[in-house]
């Protein structure tokens, strides 16, 4: 019979294995973060989570199986010490982990981010001893615990928009001996009582850089956040804040995505066929294929973000072979349908959505397909603009 002491021994062994694997893979480069991984018991922060089943249901939806120590201790502990994101909440509904149920589909709204990405975020933000840090998106509290272990609890502030999530994270943190400043707050507004910060790191994504974060960062301080939008294009940026309150920084490489800040989530647009009912009958031939932004490639991941900057209020859905673009702000819509080896476009409304996307893709090709690290984000009183020396400036939405 397995005793609690045996289980704790298993956790220590698995934690050591995970720390060693992360170090061998180069995440993190700083050995102090590896030591934090060895020390922080991740399983204490994830009493329950969901893992996807091997097969989808009859409607094509992902089947999410609940995993707890009571249901399957071995599976729960192994997953807790795997380099995997663990989904802990869907659609803002807090599960009852004493009687968890299988989920079918749904939008994840809280998780424990995979440890390698957590370490990468702290490392990319150049967090050092002596820095005061604001973390946006406490989630389960695991990443907060790593920061406390590395920096000391007194220098760490973490905010979470969901009070129930924060209550559980606080219980786990305090139970492990960590005492950071915690607050229920919308990341869009930061946290003034503890400002100013040397570093702000967001574990959620925003459509544009929230001005409050600039005001709450010391001159010379840095903000690391993920930019996203309603086409589900993502880009990470590391901004350095100037004494005048402006900020500038390069986009970072890789294909990292985070859940949107809840106030920046896309609005419901209804049935796409209703939106396209009034489009012109006569289509034109597309200059650019929609597959350039929809395929599962690293370039498409980047292009979706650039395209999104051109049509920031558009959303995209594919029905059968037809891609629909819907803009609920301007009332514009477009469809792209394959025909005889090409794509046919129908557009209507005040904004020609696909024409705008084509201009960005044309400019991207003319600039010899530059990588994300060649783009710079400028944040100033006049707005927020993504700039490249060989491409037109792309504005972000007003924050």
PDB file of C-alpha atoms in Angstrom, residues 85-245:
ATOM      1  CA  UNK A  85       0.071  22.936 -19.942  1.00  0.00           C
ATOM      2  CA  UNK A  86      -2.662  21.674 -17.610  1.00  0.00           C
ATOM      3  CA  UNK A  87      -6.137  23.131 -18.237  1.00  0.00           C
ATOM      4  CA  UNK A  88      -7.894  23.909 -14.973  1.00  0.00           C
ATOM      5  CA  UNK A  89     -10.986  25.815 -16.107  1.00  0.00           C
ATOM      6  CA  UNK A  90     -13.274  26.162 -19.145  1.00  0.00           C
ATOM      7  CA  UNK A  91     -15.562  29.061 -20.018  1.00  0.00           C
ATOM      8  CA  UNK A  92     -14.988  30.677 -16.619  1.00  0.00           C
ATOM      9  CA  UNK A  93     -16.767  27.806 -14.810  1.00  0.00           C
ATOM     10  CA  UNK A  94     -14.948  26.620 -11.690  1.00  0.00           C
ATOM     11  CA  UNK A  95     -15.002  22.789 -11.544  1.00  0.00           C
ATOM     12  CA  UNK A  96     -16.027  20.823  -8.490  1.00  0.00           C
ATOM     13  CA  UNK A  97     -12.945  18.652  -8.152  1.00  0.00           C
ATOM     14  CA  UNK A  98     -14.642  16.439  -5.582  1.00  0.00           C
ATOM     15  CA  UNK A  99     -17.052  15.320  -8.321  1.00  0.00           C
ATOM     16  CA  UNK A 100     -15.389  16.271 -11.627  1.00  0.00           C
ATOM     17  CA  UNK A 101     -17.151  15.592 -14.907  1.00  0.00           C
ATOM     18  CA  UNK A 102     -15.894  14.972 -18.426  1.00  0.00           C
ATOM     19  CA  UNK A 103     -15.986  18.105 -20.617  1.00  0.00           C
ATOM     20  CA  UNK A 104     -16.831  18.234 -24.310  1.00  0.00           C
ATOM     21  CA  UNK A 105     -15.237  21.148 -26.136  1.00  0.00           C
ATOM     22  CA  UNK A 106     -15.242  24.567 -24.495  1.00  0.00           C
ATOM     23  CA  UNK A 107     -12.792  27.462 -24.310  1.00  0.00           C
ATOM     24  CA  UNK A 108      -9.988  27.160 -21.724  1.00  0.00           C
ATOM     25  CA  UNK A 109      -9.966  30.157 -19.365  1.00  0.00           C
ATOM     26  CA  UNK A 110      -7.323  29.128 -16.819  1.00  0.00           C
ATOM     27  CA  UNK A 111      -4.370  26.763 -16.765  1.00  0.00           C
ATOM     28  CA  UNK A 112      -0.990  25.901 -15.335  1.00  0.00           C
ATOM     29  CA  UNK A 113       1.361  26.855 -18.173  1.00  0.00           C
ATOM     30  CA  UNK A 114       3.989  24.323 -19.186  1.00  0.00           C
ATOM     31  CA  UNK A 115       7.058  24.827 -16.969  1.00  0.00           C
ATOM     32  CA  UNK A 116       9.512  25.383 -19.841  1.00  0.00           C
ATOM     33  CA  UNK A 117       7.444  28.339 -21.072  1.00  0.00           C
ATOM     34  CA  UNK A 118       7.134  29.766 -17.554  1.00  0.00           C
ATOM     35  CA  UNK A 119      10.921  29.709 -17.232  1.00  0.00           C
ATOM     36  CA  UNK A 120      11.324  31.135 -20.710  1.00  0.00           C
ATOM     37  CA  UNK A 121       9.043  34.042 -19.828  1.00  0.00           C
ATOM     38  CA  UNK A 122      10.955  34.896 -16.651  1.00  0.00           C
ATOM     39  CA  UNK A 123      14.263  34.564 -18.513  1.00  0.00           C
ATOM     40  CA  UNK A 124      13.126  36.624 -21.532  1.00  0.00           C
ATOM     41  CA  UNK A 125      12.015  39.404 -19.180  1.00  0.00           C
ATOM     42  CA  UNK A 126      15.571  39.474 -17.800  1.00  0.00           C
ATOM     43  CA  UNK A 127      14.325  39.110 -14.227  1.00  0.00           C
ATOM     44  CA  UNK A 128      17.204  39.425 -11.755  1.00  0.00           C
ATOM     45  CA  UNK A 129      17.618  39.408  -7.988  1.00  0.00           C
ATOM     46  CA  UNK A 130      16.557  42.732  -6.494  1.00  0.00           C
ATOM     47  CA  UNK A 131      13.905  43.366  -9.146  1.00  0.00           C
ATOM     48  CA  UNK A 132      10.341  44.073  -8.115  1.00  0.00           C
ATOM     49  CA  UNK A 133       7.999  42.104 -10.347  1.00  0.00           C
ATOM     50  CA  UNK A 134       4.327  42.291 -11.287  1.00  0.00           C
ATOM     51  CA  UNK A 135       2.907  39.071 -12.694  1.00  0.00           C
ATOM     52  CA  UNK A 136      -0.398  39.387 -14.553  1.00  0.00           C
ATOM     53  CA  UNK A 137      -2.382  36.166 -14.404  1.00  0.00           C
ATOM     54  CA  UNK A 138      -1.718  34.213 -11.222  1.00  0.00           C
ATOM     55  CA  UNK A 139      -3.611  31.175 -12.470  1.00  0.00           C
ATOM     56  CA  UNK A 140      -2.747  28.210 -10.285  1.00  0.00           C
ATOM     57  CA  UNK A 141       0.097  30.093  -8.610  1.00  0.00           C
ATOM     58  CA  UNK A 142       2.872  27.776  -9.798  1.00  0.00           C
ATOM     59  CA  UNK A 143       4.715  30.413 -11.837  1.00  0.00           C
ATOM     60  CA  UNK A 144       4.279  32.835  -8.924  1.00  0.00           C
ATOM     61  CA  UNK A 145       5.906  30.288  -6.619  1.00  0.00           C
ATOM     62  CA  UNK A 146       8.891  29.941  -8.961  1.00  0.00           C
ATOM     63  CA  UNK A 147       9.357  33.723  -8.904  1.00  0.00           C
ATOM     64  CA  UNK A 148       9.099  33.789  -5.111  1.00  0.00           C
ATOM     65  CA  UNK A 149      11.650  31.000  -4.819  1.00  0.00           C
ATOM     66  CA  UNK A 150      14.030  32.851  -7.147  1.00  0.00           C
ATOM     67  CA  UNK A 151      13.517  36.462  -5.974  1.00  0.00           C
ATOM     68  CA  UNK A 152      11.929  36.257  -2.539  1.00  0.00           C
ATOM     69  CA  UNK A 153       8.236  36.778  -1.840  1.00  0.00           C
ATOM     70  CA  UNK A 154       8.634  40.440  -0.841  1.00  0.00           C
ATOM     71  CA  UNK A 155       9.529  41.450  -4.412  1.00  0.00           C
ATOM     72  CA  UNK A 156       6.687  39.588  -6.140  1.00  0.00           C
ATOM     73  CA  UNK A 157       3.164  40.898  -6.803  1.00  0.00           C
ATOM     74  CA  UNK A 158       0.684  38.760  -8.728  1.00  0.00           C
ATOM     75  CA  UNK A 159      -2.836  39.673  -9.829  1.00  0.00           C
ATOM     76  CA  UNK A 160      -5.682  37.537 -11.136  1.00  0.00           C
ATOM     77  CA  UNK A 161      -9.049  38.610 -12.540  1.00  0.00           C
ATOM     78  CA  UNK A 162     -10.857  35.496 -11.247  1.00  0.00           C
ATOM     79  CA  UNK A 163     -11.326  35.634  -7.479  1.00  0.00           C
ATOM     80  CA  UNK A 164     -11.984  31.913  -7.145  1.00  0.00           C
ATOM     81  CA  UNK A 165      -8.779  31.086  -8.993  1.00  0.00           C
ATOM     82  CA  UNK A 166      -6.810  33.490  -6.810  1.00  0.00           C
ATOM     83  CA  UNK A 167      -8.248  32.022  -3.621  1.00  0.00           C
ATOM     84  CA  UNK A 168      -7.033  28.540  -4.593  1.00  0.00           C
ATOM     85  CA  UNK A 169      -3.637  29.872  -5.717  1.00  0.00           C
ATOM     86  CA  UNK A 170      -3.233  31.794  -2.461  1.00  0.00           C
ATOM     87  CA  UNK A 171      -3.989  28.689  -0.428  1.00  0.00           C
ATOM     88  CA  UNK A 172      -1.333  26.716  -2.317  1.00  0.00           C
ATOM     89  CA  UNK A 173       1.237  29.510  -2.137  1.00  0.00           C
ATOM     90  CA  UNK A 174       0.807  30.171   1.555  1.00  0.00           C
ATOM     91  CA  UNK A 175       0.738  26.435   2.238  1.00  0.00           C
ATOM     92  CA  UNK A 176       4.179  26.166   0.623  1.00  0.00           C
ATOM     93  CA  UNK A 177       5.532  29.109   2.608  1.00  0.00           C
ATOM     94  CA  UNK A 178       5.398  31.772  -0.133  1.00  0.00           C
ATOM     95  CA  UNK A 179       3.877  35.154   0.753  1.00  0.00           C
ATOM     96  CA  UNK A 180       3.763  37.392  -2.349  1.00  0.00           C
ATOM     97  CA  UNK A 181       1.347  40.301  -2.649  1.00  0.00           C
ATOM     98  CA  UNK A 182      -1.819  38.918  -4.253  1.00  0.00           C
ATOM     99  CA  UNK A 183      -4.858  40.800  -5.511  1.00  0.00           C
ATOM    100  CA  UNK A 184      -7.990  40.307  -7.575  1.00  0.00           C
ATOM    101  CA  UNK A 185      -7.501  42.803 -10.391  1.00  0.00           C
ATOM    102  CA  UNK A 186      -7.884  43.177 -14.152  1.00  0.00           C
ATOM    103  CA  UNK A 187      -4.455  43.009 -15.787  1.00  0.00           C
ATOM    104  CA  UNK A 188      -5.540  45.805 -18.115  1.00  0.00           C
ATOM    105  CA  UNK A 189      -5.054  48.210 -15.204  1.00  0.00           C
ATOM    106  CA  UNK A 190      -2.057  46.631 -13.494  1.00  0.00           C
ATOM    107  CA  UNK A 191      -1.787  47.173  -9.745  1.00  0.00           C
ATOM    108  CA  UNK A 192      -1.086  50.706  -8.549  1.00  0.00           C
ATOM    109  CA  UNK A 193      -0.647  50.008  -4.776  1.00  0.00           C
ATOM    110  CA  UNK A 194       2.685  48.240  -5.400  1.00  0.00           C
ATOM    111  CA  UNK A 195       3.899  50.283  -8.404  1.00  0.00           C
ATOM    112  CA  UNK A 196       6.428  51.057  -9.752  1.00  0.00           C
ATOM    113  CA  UNK A 197       7.886  47.780 -10.939  1.00  0.00           C
ATOM    114  CA  UNK A 198      11.205  46.807 -12.497  1.00  0.00           C
ATOM    115  CA  UNK A 199       9.536  44.080 -14.523  1.00  0.00           C
ATOM    116  CA  UNK A 200       5.979  43.309 -15.604  1.00  0.00           C
ATOM    117  CA  UNK A 201       5.318  39.852 -17.053  1.00  0.00           C
ATOM    118  CA  UNK A 202       1.892  38.890 -18.405  1.00  0.00           C
ATOM    119  CA  UNK A 203       0.669  35.303 -18.572  1.00  0.00           C
ATOM    120  CA  UNK A 204      -2.318  36.387 -20.668  1.00  0.00           C
ATOM    121  CA  UNK A 205      -2.496  38.215 -23.994  1.00  0.00           C
ATOM    122  CA  UNK A 206      -3.709  41.700 -24.953  1.00  0.00           C
ATOM    123  CA  UNK A 207      -4.839  43.294 -28.206  1.00  0.00           C
ATOM    124  CA  UNK A 208      -2.557  46.248 -27.443  1.00  0.00           C
ATOM    125  CA  UNK A 209      -0.248  47.353 -24.638  1.00  0.00           C
ATOM    126  CA  UNK A 210      -2.336  48.643 -21.697  1.00  0.00           C
ATOM    127  CA  UNK A 211      -1.232  52.245 -20.878  1.00  0.00           C
ATOM    128  CA  UNK A 212      -1.441  51.566 -17.132  1.00  0.00           C
ATOM    129  CA  UNK A 213       1.410  49.078 -17.433  1.00  0.00           C
ATOM    130  CA  UNK A 214       3.682  51.736 -18.918  1.00  0.00           C
ATOM    131  CA  UNK A 215       2.867  54.136 -16.092  1.00  0.00           C
ATOM    132  CA  UNK A 216       3.559  51.439 -13.488  1.00  0.00           C
ATOM    133  CA  UNK A 217       7.013  50.533 -14.832  1.00  0.00           C
ATOM    134  CA  UNK A 218      10.137  52.345 -13.701  1.00  0.00           C
ATOM    135  CA  UNK A 219      12.112  54.182 -16.413  1.00  0.00           C
ATOM    136  CA  UNK A 220      14.413  51.594 -17.914  1.00  0.00           C
ATOM    137  CA  UNK A 221      12.149  48.799 -16.682  1.00  0.00           C
ATOM    138  CA  UNK A 222      10.795  46.136 -18.989  1.00  0.00           C
ATOM    139  CA  UNK A 223       7.401  44.712 -19.888  1.00  0.00           C
ATOM    140  CA  UNK A 224       7.051  41.255 -21.423  1.00  0.00           C
ATOM    141  CA  UNK A 225       3.657  40.456 -22.855  1.00  0.00           C
ATOM    142  CA  UNK A 226       1.919  38.582 -25.613  1.00  0.00           C
ATOM    143  CA  UNK A 227      -0.087  40.524 -28.191  1.00  0.00           C
ATOM    144  CA  UNK A 228      -3.084  38.767 -29.676  1.00  0.00           C
ATOM    145  CA  UNK A 229      -6.349  39.493 -31.428  1.00  0.00           C
ATOM    146  CA  UNK A 230      -9.547  38.175 -32.872  1.00  0.00           C
ATOM    147  CA  UNK A 231      -7.859  36.259 -35.706  1.00  0.00           C
ATOM    148  CA  UNK A 232      -5.898  34.414 -33.006  1.00  0.00           C
ATOM    149  CA  UNK A 233      -2.610  35.768 -34.238  1.00  0.00           C
ATOM    150  CA  UNK A 234       0.043  36.100 -31.549  1.00  0.00           C
ATOM    151  CA  UNK A 235       3.364  37.859 -31.053  1.00  0.00           C
ATOM    152  CA  UNK A 236       5.494  38.354 -27.971  1.00  0.00           C
ATOM    153  CA  UNK A 237       7.244  41.647 -27.322  1.00  0.00           C
ATOM    154  CA  UNK A 238       9.785  42.843 -24.751  1.00  0.00           C
ATOM    155  CA  UNK A 239       9.352  46.576 -24.225  1.00  0.00           C
ATOM    156  CA  UNK A 240      11.737  48.943 -22.475  1.00  0.00           C
ATOM    157  CA  UNK A 241       9.958  51.906 -20.894  1.00  0.00           C
ATOM    158  CA  UNK A 242      11.463  55.372 -21.266  1.00  0.00           C
ATOM    159  CA  UNK A 243      11.477  58.240 -18.776  1.00  0.00           C
ATOM    160  CA  UNK A 244       8.825  60.007 -20.879  1.00  0.00           C
ATOM    161  CA  UNK A 245       6.398  57.090 -20.601  1.00  0.00           C
TER     162      UNK A 245
END
